[in-house]
XYZ file of C-alpha atoms in Angstrom:
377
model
C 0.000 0.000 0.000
C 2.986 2.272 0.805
C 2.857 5.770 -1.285
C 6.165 5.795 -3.594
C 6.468 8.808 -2.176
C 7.209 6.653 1.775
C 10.294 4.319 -0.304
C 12.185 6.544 -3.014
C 14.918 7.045 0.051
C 15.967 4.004 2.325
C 16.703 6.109 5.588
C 16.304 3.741 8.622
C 14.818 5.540 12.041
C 15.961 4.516 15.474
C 13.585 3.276 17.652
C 14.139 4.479 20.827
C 14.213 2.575 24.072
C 11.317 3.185 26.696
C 13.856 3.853 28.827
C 16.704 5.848 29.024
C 15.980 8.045 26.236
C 15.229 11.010 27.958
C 19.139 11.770 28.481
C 19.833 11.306 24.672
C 18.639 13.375 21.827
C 18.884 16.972 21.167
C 16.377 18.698 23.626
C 18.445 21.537 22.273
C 20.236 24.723 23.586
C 18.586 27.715 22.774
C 22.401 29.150 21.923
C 22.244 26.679 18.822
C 23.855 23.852 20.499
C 23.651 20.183 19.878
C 23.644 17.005 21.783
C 26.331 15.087 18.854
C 28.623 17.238 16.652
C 31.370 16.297 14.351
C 33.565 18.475 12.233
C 35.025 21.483 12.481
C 32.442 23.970 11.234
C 28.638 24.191 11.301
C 28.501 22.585 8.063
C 29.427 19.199 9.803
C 27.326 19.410 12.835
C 24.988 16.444 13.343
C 21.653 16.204 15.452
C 19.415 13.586 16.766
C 16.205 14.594 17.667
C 14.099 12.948 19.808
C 10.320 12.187 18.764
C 6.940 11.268 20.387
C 4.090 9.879 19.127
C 1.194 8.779 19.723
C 1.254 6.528 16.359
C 0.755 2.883 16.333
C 2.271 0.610 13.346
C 0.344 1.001 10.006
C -1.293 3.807 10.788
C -1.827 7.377 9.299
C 0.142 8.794 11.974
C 2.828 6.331 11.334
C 3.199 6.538 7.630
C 2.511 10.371 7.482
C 5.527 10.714 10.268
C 8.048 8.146 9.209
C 8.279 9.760 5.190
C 8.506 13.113 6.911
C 11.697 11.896 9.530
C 13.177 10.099 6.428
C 13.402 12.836 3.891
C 14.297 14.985 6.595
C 17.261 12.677 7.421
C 17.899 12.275 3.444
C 18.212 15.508 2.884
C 20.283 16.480 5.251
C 22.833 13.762 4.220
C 22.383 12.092 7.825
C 22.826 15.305 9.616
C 19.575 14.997 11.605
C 18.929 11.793 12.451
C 15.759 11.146 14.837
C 15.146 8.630 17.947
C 10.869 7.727 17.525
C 10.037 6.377 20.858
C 7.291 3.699 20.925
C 3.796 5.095 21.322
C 3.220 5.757 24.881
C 6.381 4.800 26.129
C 7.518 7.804 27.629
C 5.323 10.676 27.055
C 1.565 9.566 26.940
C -0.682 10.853 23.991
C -2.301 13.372 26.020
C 0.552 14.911 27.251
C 2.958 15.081 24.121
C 2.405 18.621 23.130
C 3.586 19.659 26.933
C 6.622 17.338 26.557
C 7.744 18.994 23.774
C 6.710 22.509 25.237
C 9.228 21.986 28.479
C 11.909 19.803 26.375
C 11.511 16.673 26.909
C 11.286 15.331 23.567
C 12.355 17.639 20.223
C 9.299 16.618 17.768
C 5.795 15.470 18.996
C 2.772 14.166 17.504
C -0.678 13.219 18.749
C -4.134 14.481 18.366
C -4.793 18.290 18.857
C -7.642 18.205 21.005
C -5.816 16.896 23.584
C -4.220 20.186 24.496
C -7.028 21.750 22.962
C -6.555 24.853 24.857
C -2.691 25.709 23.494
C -4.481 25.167 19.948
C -7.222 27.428 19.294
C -5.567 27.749 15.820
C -6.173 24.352 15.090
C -8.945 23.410 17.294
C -11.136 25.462 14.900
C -11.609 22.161 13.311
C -13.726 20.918 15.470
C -16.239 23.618 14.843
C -18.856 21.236 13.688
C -20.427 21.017 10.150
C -17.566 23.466 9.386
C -15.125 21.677 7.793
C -16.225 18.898 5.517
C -12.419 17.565 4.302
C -9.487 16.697 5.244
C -6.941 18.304 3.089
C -8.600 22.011 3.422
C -8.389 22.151 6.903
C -4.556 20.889 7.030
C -3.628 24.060 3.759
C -5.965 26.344 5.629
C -4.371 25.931 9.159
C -0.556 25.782 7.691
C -1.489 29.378 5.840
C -2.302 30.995 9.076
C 0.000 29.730 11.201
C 2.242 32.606 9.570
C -0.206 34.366 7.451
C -2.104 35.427 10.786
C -0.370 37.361 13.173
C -2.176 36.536 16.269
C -1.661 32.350 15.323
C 1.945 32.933 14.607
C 2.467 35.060 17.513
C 0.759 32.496 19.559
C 2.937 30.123 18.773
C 6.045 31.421 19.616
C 4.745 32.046 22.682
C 3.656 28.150 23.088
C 7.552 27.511 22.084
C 5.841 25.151 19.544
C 6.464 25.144 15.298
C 4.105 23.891 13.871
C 5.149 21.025 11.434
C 1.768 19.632 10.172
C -2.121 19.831 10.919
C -4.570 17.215 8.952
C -7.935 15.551 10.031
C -7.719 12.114 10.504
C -11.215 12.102 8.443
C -14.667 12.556 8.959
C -16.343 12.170 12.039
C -18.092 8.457 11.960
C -20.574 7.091 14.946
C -19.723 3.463 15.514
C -22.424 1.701 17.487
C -24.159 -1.624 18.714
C -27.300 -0.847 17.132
C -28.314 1.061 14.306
C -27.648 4.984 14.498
C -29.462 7.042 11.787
C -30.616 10.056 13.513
C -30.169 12.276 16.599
C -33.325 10.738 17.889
C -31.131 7.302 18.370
C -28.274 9.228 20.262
C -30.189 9.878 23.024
C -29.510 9.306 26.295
C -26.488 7.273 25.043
C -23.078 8.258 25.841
C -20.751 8.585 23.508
C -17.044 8.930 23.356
C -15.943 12.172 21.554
C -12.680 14.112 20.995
C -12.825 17.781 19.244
C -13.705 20.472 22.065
C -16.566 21.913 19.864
C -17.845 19.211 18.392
C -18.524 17.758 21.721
C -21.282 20.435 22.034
C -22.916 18.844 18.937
C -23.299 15.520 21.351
C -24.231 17.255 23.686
C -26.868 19.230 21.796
C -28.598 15.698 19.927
C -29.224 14.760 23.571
C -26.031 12.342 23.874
C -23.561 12.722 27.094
C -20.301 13.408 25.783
C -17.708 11.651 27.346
C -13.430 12.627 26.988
C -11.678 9.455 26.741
C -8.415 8.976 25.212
C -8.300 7.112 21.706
C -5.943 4.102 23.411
C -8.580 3.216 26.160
C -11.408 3.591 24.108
C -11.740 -0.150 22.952
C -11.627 -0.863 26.888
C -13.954 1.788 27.616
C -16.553 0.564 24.988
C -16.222 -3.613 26.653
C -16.748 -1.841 29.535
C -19.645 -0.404 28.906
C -17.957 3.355 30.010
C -19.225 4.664 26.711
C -21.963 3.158 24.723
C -21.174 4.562 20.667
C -18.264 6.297 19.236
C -17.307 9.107 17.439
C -14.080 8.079 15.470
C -12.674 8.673 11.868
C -11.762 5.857 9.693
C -8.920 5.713 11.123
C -10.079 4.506 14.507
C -11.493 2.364 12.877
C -8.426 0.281 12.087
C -6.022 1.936 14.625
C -7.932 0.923 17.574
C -9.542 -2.108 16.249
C -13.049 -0.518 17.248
C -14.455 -2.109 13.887
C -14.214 -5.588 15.945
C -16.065 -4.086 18.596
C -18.877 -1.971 16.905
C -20.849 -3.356 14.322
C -22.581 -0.628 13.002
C -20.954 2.348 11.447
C -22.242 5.652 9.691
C -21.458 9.268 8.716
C -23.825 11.907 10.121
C -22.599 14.795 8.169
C -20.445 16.580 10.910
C -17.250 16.555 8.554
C -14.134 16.842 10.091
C -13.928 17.272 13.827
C -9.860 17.195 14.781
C -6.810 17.138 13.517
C -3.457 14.992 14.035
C -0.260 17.836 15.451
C 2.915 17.383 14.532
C 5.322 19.867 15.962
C 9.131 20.960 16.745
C 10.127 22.327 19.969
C 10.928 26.153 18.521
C 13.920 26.212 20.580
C 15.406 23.804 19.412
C 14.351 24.585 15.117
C 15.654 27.916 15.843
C 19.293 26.362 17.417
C 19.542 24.531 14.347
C 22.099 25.547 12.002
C 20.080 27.684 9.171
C 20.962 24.787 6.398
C 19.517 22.330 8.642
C 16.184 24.699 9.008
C 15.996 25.173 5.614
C 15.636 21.288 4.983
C 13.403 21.141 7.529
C 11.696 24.201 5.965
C 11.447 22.305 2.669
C 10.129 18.997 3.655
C 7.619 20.505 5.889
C 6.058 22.558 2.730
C 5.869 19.583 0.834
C 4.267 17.511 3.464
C 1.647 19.990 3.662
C 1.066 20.958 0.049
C 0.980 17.593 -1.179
C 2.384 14.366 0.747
C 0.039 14.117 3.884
C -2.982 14.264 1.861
C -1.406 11.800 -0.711
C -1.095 9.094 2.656
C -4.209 10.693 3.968
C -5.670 9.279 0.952
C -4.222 5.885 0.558
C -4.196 4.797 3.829
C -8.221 5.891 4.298
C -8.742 4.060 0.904
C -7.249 0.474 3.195
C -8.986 1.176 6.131
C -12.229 1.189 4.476
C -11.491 -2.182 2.607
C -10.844 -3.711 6.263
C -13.919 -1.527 7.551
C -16.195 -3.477 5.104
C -14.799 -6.371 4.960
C -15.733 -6.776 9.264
C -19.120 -5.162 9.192
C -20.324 -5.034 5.555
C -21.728 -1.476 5.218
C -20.661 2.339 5.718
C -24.209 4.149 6.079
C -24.520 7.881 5.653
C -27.368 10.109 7.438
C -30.167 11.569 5.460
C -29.126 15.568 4.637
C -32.658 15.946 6.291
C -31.031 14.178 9.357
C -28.056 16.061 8.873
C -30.026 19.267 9.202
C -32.058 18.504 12.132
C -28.538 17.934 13.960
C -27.598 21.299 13.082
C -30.944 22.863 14.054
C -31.071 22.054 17.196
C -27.418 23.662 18.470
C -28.786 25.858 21.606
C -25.315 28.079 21.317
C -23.391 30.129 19.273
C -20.542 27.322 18.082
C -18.952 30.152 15.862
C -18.728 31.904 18.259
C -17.936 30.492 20.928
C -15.266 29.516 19.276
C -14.134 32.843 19.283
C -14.705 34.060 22.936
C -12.431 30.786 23.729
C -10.141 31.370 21.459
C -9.108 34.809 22.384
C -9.288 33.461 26.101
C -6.413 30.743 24.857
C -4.331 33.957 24.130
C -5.348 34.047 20.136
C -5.680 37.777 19.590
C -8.054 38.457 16.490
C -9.738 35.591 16.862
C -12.630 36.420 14.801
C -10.336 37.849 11.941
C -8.590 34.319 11.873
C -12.323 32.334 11.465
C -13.121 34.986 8.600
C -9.593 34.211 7.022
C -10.325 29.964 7.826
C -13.236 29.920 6.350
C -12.143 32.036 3.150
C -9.321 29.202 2.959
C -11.501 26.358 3.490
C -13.407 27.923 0.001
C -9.915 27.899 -1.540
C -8.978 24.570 -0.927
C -11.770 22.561 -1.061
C -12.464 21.001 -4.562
C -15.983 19.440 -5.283
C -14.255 17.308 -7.856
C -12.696 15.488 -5.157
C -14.615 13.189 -3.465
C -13.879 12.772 0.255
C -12.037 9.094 1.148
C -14.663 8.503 3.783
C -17.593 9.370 1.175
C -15.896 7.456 -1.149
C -16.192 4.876 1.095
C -19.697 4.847 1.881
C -20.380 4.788 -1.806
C -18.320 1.044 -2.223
C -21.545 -0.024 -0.714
């Protein structure tokens, strides 16, 4: 299945020990610094760069990270190299945004919502009905994060760079039973990430409840929560397709997005040639690769989706309307109240300029990998 794109350089990664790892790596100087040098003059100095991720093997997060750590290595003729620790083994997915924050790891990756509030830039995502694809949301959000003042000063502030933002896909309800309407959410609870879109459960008479992708397989046998909300990807990632039977598209759209990001510390202490690659394979992971995995990977996880429970429903648009009509608040903008409380100034400048981006990129000749999906049935 692998994109070209993942094998036209053989760079291997390191796979860091759960242990122990915390001493090695970069975790940069701010003076420019490095953990390994060799040579005489900047042009020779070498880093390692310690990653974590929330990814686990064959998934989006996987493939989108490991071409992105191998051209970066490539390109740099083995100047960076990079230590990916094992998902969970040392910084858990909730926390990896604060681990790379304070140092503790160099690059981190997990889902946004999880430090929701250090992300109002990308957390816009989960604005419900907003955003109906994938690759839109990840241009739109890249743009800003320099295009917008307030979003890149906000940043800088966090100590983060942003490397990459892209929906894992459309939001999907995986239940026991049949769920083709708000009427059947109901009094169930149902496990949701994206901090707006939880208000949509909330609003279709649901309980929301916050529980990390990892335990949610657990939490479902367990009768904690009693649907999902999940992309595709869950689908597969977290086996959930062997534990929910039924599985549909309500119309929501996109309600999250994977984070990828450097410490900016340690990007800045980088010599400016090293930056520059970094620079470059970061633009064309954005402009063209992640979607390109995006893509592929979605197109696999629907075979396997299928193959276990047979059908991919979608909601009536007359369903999907009701679900919008009956939203008590504001989500716009509330959106925007929280935002600027988040420390994003001109928050309701950087909606306007979202949604004006979301137009731009989103092509009705493309059809959506998890409509596509639906319509294999």
């Amino acid at each position: 299945m692998m994109n070209p794109l993942t094998r036209r350089r053989g760079v291997s990664l390191k796979l860091a020990a759960a242990v122990g790892i915390l001493g090695l790596g970069l975790t940069a100087c701010a003076d420019g610094s490095s953990a390994t040098e060799s040579g005489d003059s900047s042009n020779d100095a070498t880093v390692e760069l310690n990653v974590v991720s929330w990814a686990t093997p064959a998934s989006l997060s996987e493939v989108m990270g490991n071409w992105w750590y191998e051209e970066v290595e490539a390109r740099s003729d083995g100047r960076i190299t990079f230590n990916v620790a094992a998902a969970d083994s040392l910084c858990s997915a909730t926390e990896i945004p604060e681990c790379v924050r304070d140092g503790r790891a160099d690059i981190g990756q997990t889902l946004t919502d999880y430090s929701s509030q250090l992300f109002p830039m990308a957390s816009i995502a989960s604005i419900p009905f907003l955003s109906p694809g994938s690759e839109a949301v990840s241009k739109a959000i890249y743009d800003l994060s320099t295009e917008h003042e307030g979003a890149a000063a906000l940043w800088e502030r966090n100590n983060l760079k942003p490397l990459s933002h892209l929906p894992p896909g459309r939001m999907l309800i995986g239940s026991h039973e049949e769920v083709s309407s708000i009427d059947d959410l109901k009094g169930l609870r149902m496990r949701m990430a994206g901090r707006f879109a939880q208000h949509a459960v909330e609003a279709a008479g649901a309980t929301s409840v916050a529980i990390p992708a990892p335990e949610t397989y657990e939490a479902l046998e367990r009768g904690v929560a009693d649907v999902a909300g999940f992309p595709l990807e869950g689908t597969a990632a977290y086996q959930l397709r062997d534990v929910l039977a039924h599985w549909t598209d309500p119309g929501v759209g996109t309600y999250t997005t994977i984070g990828m990001w450097i410490n900016n510390d340690v990007y800045e202490g980088l010599d400016p040639e090293l930056r520059a690659v970094i620079d470059e394979v970061t633009a064309e992971f954005n402009e063209e690769a992640a979607y390109t995995f995006f893509t592929d990977v979605s197109k696999e996880q629907c075979d396997g989706l299928l193959d276990t429970v047979g059908d991919l429903t979608q909601w009536d648009q007359a369903e999907q309307d009701r679900w919008q009509e009956v939203f008590t608040v504001d989500i716009e903008q509330l959106w925007v109240e929280e935002a600027e409380r988040d420390g994003l100034e001109d928050a309701a400048g950087y909606l306007a300029s979202y949604k004006e981006k979301i137009a731009e990129y989103t092509d009705s000749s493309d059809l959506d990998p998890t409509i596509a999906c639906a319509e294999r049935n």
